[in-house]
Amino acid sequence: MTPKKDILKKIYLFSGLNERDLETLARLAIPRRFVRDAVIFWEGREARGFFILLEGQVKLMKSSPDGKEYILRIVNPGETFGEAAVLAEAGYPATAMALEDCHTFYLPKADFLHLLTASPTLARNMLATMSWLLFHLTRQLEDLSLKEVSSRLAQYLLDLCLQRHGRIEAGLSFELPITKTHLAAYLGTISETLSRTLGRLKSLGAITEEKGNITIQDCTLLQNIAKGSRI
Amino acid sequence: MTPKKDILKKIYLFSGLNERDLETLARLAIPRRFVRDAVIFWEGREARGFFILLEGQVKLMKSSPDGKEYILRIVNPGETFGEAAVLAEAGYPATAMALEDCHTFYLPKADFLHLLTASPTLARNMLATMSWLLFHLTRQLEDLSLKEVSSRLAQYLLDLCLQRHGRIEAGLSFELPITKTHLAAYLGTISETLSRTLGRLKSLGAITEEKGNITIQDCTLLQNIAKGSRI
DNA sequence: CGGCCTGTTGATGCGACTCAATTCAGGTGG
DNA sequence: CCACCTGAATTGAGTCGCATCAACAGGCCG
């Protein structure tokens, strides 16, 4: 079995840390597993620590009294979540739920804060992580307030293509990493609307879909839709 | 004239800093003035520094090709803006515009980063600031995706009342700190809709308005609307 | 096989945006 | 002091995007 230290050193938040700090972290990190659909933490609850996702997939979400939900972020292996909450004195800003069986490390708040004051590198990484999160949230706000569903979907598909292939080009294809219902909640809509919008992109010739596999056909069109051209 | 140092020590981001660091900051801070409607920085432009607002009011906003705008945050004196951008390598995530004639200090990125690595207190303050921003943005996302305009408006009014009087109670009144057009852009809608929604709150007896002065009449009703009850 | 979850499609209704007209308040200059 | 202008705020009519409700098809698994 891989030692904890070797796992931790691959996490972005801990990159560049010296061996001593990594060993300290390895001592502090507590393995925790969650089954599919388990709630990892609830929005508003006091944040006593944060998580490092090693295996599986987690959604960070807000939900309304009448059952609607909005997905703030999908967490993938190697990423951390709940970090920001241990800095603020408020509780977790959202609810975390396991989308698959998950394997995590848990880092208690007090230990982490202690290490944070001792290690400038860690503090710097933390700042970088948080500014990335801020950037991400800012863009989501822009999308929700200024763009319609078709634009948000087109942008999502382009981002995904870029992430998978490093470029955007007609003919490239990829799978959706989450179910369409979840994707709808992530785009701030519902599955019915997503289904119709995806259908419209297909009938316009922007994309094709086969067995959950999306292929980009007309990237110029897709980019125009993402920018907000009426379709 | 008040020495720069004494001004800086009242800024939250710099609280608890030792005299030496404050003096360094005071040497680095460059006074900059902006007239009403001046753009302080554009979204996407490289962030070479950030600002401390001393006097005036600034809006941070995103705008779409067809002229709509969304206000991410209204900056008030004593607050900083653009800080997150100097940490990330991406440019400014939004455009900053002066709503009134403004007086600011400008802190160049390189100098600030240098001080940041030298001062754990400053790093800690920066982390706290950023987690507050994250919290704030998260709530805005929740509101935009899950709530309708009436809820967002009711919530805004309640927040404002709490901020002004320290409590929420029927009979308390306050002024809107920004124009209704700006408020509309902040709530993710347009002035016509805001006007109608405000009218609805009045006719329901939740609030009254006289010469731009809002008075809370029925806080239970207002709180229910804020939580999402249909009205 | 039957249940369950995911996804698709159709009909309908509501919230909010658009466009246009009007009023109002503040500031300017003759 | 009043006429004038400009930007803010309000109000009405019409439209559109998207959510809602409902029905149904396909895949997976006990």
mmCIF file of C-alpha atoms in Angstrom, chain A residues 33-37 53 55-57 98-103:
data_model
loop_
_atom_site.group_PDB
_atom_site.id
_atom_site.type_symbol
_atom_site.label_atom_id
_atom_site.label_comp_id
_atom_site.label_asym_id
_atom_site.label_seq_id
_atom_site.Cartn_x
_atom_site.Cartn_y
_atom_site.Cartn_z
ATOM 1 C CA ARG A 33 -14.872 6.370 3.406
ATOM 2 C CA PHE A 34 -18.350 7.244 2.232
ATOM 3 C CA VAL A 35 -20.853 5.176 0.330
ATOM 4 C CA ARG A 36 -22.771 6.513 -2.643
ATOM 5 C CA ASP A 37 -25.366 9.147 -1.703
ATOM 6 C CA LEU A 53 -10.790 13.339 -2.245
ATOM 7 C CA GLU A 55 -11.293 8.183 -5.069
ATOM 8 C CA GLY A 56 -14.847 8.721 -6.226
ATOM 9 C CA GLN A 57 -16.829 11.835 -6.981
ATOM 10 C CA ALA A 98 -20.859 11.404 -2.420
ATOM 11 C CA LEU A 99 -21.944 10.642 -5.992
ATOM 12 C CA GLU A 100 -20.057 7.346 -5.875
ATOM 13 C CA ASP A 101 -18.391 5.349 -3.145
ATOM 14 C CA CYS A 102 -15.612 7.641 -1.985
ATOM 15 C CA HIS A 103 -12.269 7.391 -0.290
#
